[in-house]
PDB file of C-alpha atoms in Angstrom:
ATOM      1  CA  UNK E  21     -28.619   2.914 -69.168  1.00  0.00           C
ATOM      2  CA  UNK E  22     -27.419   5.516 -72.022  1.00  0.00           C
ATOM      3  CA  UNK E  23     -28.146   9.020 -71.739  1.00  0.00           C
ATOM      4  CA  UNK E  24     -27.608  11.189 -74.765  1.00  0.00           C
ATOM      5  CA  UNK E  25     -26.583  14.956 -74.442  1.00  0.00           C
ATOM      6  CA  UNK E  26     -25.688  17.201 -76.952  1.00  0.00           C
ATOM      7  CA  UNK E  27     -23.088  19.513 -76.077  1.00  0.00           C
ATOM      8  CA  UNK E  28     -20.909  22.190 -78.868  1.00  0.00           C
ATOM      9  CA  UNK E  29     -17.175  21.684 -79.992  1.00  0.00           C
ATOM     10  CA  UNK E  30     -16.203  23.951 -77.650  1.00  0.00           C
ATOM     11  CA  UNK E  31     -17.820  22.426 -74.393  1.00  0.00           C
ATOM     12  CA  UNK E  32     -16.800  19.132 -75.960  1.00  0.00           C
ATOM     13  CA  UNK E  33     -12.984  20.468 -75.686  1.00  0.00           C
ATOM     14  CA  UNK E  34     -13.806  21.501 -72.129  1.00  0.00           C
ATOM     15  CA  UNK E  35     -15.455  18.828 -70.772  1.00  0.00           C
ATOM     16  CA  UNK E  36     -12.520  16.263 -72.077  1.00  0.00           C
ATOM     17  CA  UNK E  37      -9.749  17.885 -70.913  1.00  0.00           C
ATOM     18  CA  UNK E  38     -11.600  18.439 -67.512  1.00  0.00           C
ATOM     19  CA  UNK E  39     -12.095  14.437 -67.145  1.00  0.00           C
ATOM     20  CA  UNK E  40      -8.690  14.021 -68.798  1.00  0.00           C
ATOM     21  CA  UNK E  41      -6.698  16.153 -66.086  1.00  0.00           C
ATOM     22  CA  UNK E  42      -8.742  14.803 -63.217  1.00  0.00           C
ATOM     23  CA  UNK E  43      -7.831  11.246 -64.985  1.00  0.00           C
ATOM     24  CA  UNK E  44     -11.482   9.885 -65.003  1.00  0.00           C
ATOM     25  CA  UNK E  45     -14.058   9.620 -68.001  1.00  0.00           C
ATOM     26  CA  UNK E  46     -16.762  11.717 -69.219  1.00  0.00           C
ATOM     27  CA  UNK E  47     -19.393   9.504 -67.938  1.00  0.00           C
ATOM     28  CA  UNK E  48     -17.881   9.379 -64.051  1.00  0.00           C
ATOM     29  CA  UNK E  49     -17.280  13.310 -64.416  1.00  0.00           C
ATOM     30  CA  UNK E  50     -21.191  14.070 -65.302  1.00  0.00           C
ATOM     31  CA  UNK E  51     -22.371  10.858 -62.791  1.00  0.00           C
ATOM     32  CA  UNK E  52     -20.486  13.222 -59.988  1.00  0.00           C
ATOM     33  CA  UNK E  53     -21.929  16.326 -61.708  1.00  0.00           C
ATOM     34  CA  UNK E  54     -25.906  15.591 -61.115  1.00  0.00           C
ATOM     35  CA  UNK E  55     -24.705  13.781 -57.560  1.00  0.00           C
ATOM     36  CA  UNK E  56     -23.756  16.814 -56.440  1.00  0.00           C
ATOM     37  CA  UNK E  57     -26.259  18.445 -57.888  1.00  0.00           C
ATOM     38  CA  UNK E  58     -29.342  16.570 -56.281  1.00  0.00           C
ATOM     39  CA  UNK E  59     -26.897  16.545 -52.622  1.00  0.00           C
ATOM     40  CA  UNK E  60     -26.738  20.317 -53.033  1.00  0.00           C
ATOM     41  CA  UNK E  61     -30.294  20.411 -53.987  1.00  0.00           C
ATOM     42  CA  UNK E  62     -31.464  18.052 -50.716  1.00  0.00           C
ATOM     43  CA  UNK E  63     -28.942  20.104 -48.153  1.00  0.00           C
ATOM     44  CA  UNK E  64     -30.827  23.262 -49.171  1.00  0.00           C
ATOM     45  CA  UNK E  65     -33.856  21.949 -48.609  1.00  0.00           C
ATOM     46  CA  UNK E  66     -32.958  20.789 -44.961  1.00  0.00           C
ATOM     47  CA  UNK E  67     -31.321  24.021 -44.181  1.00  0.00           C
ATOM     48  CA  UNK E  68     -34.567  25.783 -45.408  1.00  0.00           C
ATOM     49  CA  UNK E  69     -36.631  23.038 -43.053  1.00  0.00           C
ATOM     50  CA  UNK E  70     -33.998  23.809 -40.178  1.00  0.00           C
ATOM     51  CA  UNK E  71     -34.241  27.556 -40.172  1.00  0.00           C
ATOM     52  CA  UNK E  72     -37.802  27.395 -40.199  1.00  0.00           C
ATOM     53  CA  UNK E  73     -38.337  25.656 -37.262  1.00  0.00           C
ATOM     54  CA  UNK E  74     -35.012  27.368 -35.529  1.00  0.00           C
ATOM     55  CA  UNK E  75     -37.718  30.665 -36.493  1.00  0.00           C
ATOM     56  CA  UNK E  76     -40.681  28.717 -34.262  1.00  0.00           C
ATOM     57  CA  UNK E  77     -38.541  27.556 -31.781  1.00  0.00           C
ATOM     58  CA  UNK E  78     -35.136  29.131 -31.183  1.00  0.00           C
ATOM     59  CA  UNK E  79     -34.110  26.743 -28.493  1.00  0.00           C
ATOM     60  CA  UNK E  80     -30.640  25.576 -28.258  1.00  0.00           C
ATOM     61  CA  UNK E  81     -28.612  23.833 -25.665  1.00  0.00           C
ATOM     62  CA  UNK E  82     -25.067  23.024 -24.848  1.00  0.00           C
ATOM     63  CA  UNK E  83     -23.144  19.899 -25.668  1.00  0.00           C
ATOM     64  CA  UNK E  84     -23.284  19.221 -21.812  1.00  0.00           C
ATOM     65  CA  UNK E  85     -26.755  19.536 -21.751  1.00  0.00           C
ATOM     66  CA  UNK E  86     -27.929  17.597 -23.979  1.00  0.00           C
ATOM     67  CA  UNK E  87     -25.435  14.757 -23.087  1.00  0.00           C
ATOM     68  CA  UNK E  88     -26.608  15.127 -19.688  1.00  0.00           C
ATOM     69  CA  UNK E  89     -29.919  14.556 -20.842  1.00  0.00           C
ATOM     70  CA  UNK E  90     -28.965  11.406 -22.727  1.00  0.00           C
ATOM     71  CA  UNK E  91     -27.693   9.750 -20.074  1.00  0.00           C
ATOM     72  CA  UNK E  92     -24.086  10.457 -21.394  1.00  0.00           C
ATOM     73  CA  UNK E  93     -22.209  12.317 -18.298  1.00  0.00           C
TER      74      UNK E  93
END
């Protein structure tokens, strides 16, 4: 797939010598961009989801508890 993007001299300049000194290409540089991106995106949305039900239910246990009740001890 090709994906066009239009970008100034200047972040051009940047965005080369970024790759270039972390010796890989444009392309893997702005694949690893929008991965991280999306990751970053999905992790806030499960720590949003966690702290709301840690708000409903603010329950914890202990590692030995809970390996107790799994059978694990």
């Amino acid at each position: 797939m090709a994906i066009s993007l239009r970008l100034n001299p200047q972040e051009t300049a940047l965005i080369k010598s970024y790759a270039s000194l972390h010796n890989i290409s444009m392309s893997e540089l702005f694949r690893q961009a929008v991965m991280e991106k999306i990751e970053d995106e999905y992790d806030l949305n499960a720590y949003e989801k966690a702290m709301t039900d840690f708000k409903k239910d603010s329950t914890t246990y202990t590692l030995d508890e809970v390996e107790k009740e799994l059978g694990l001890t």
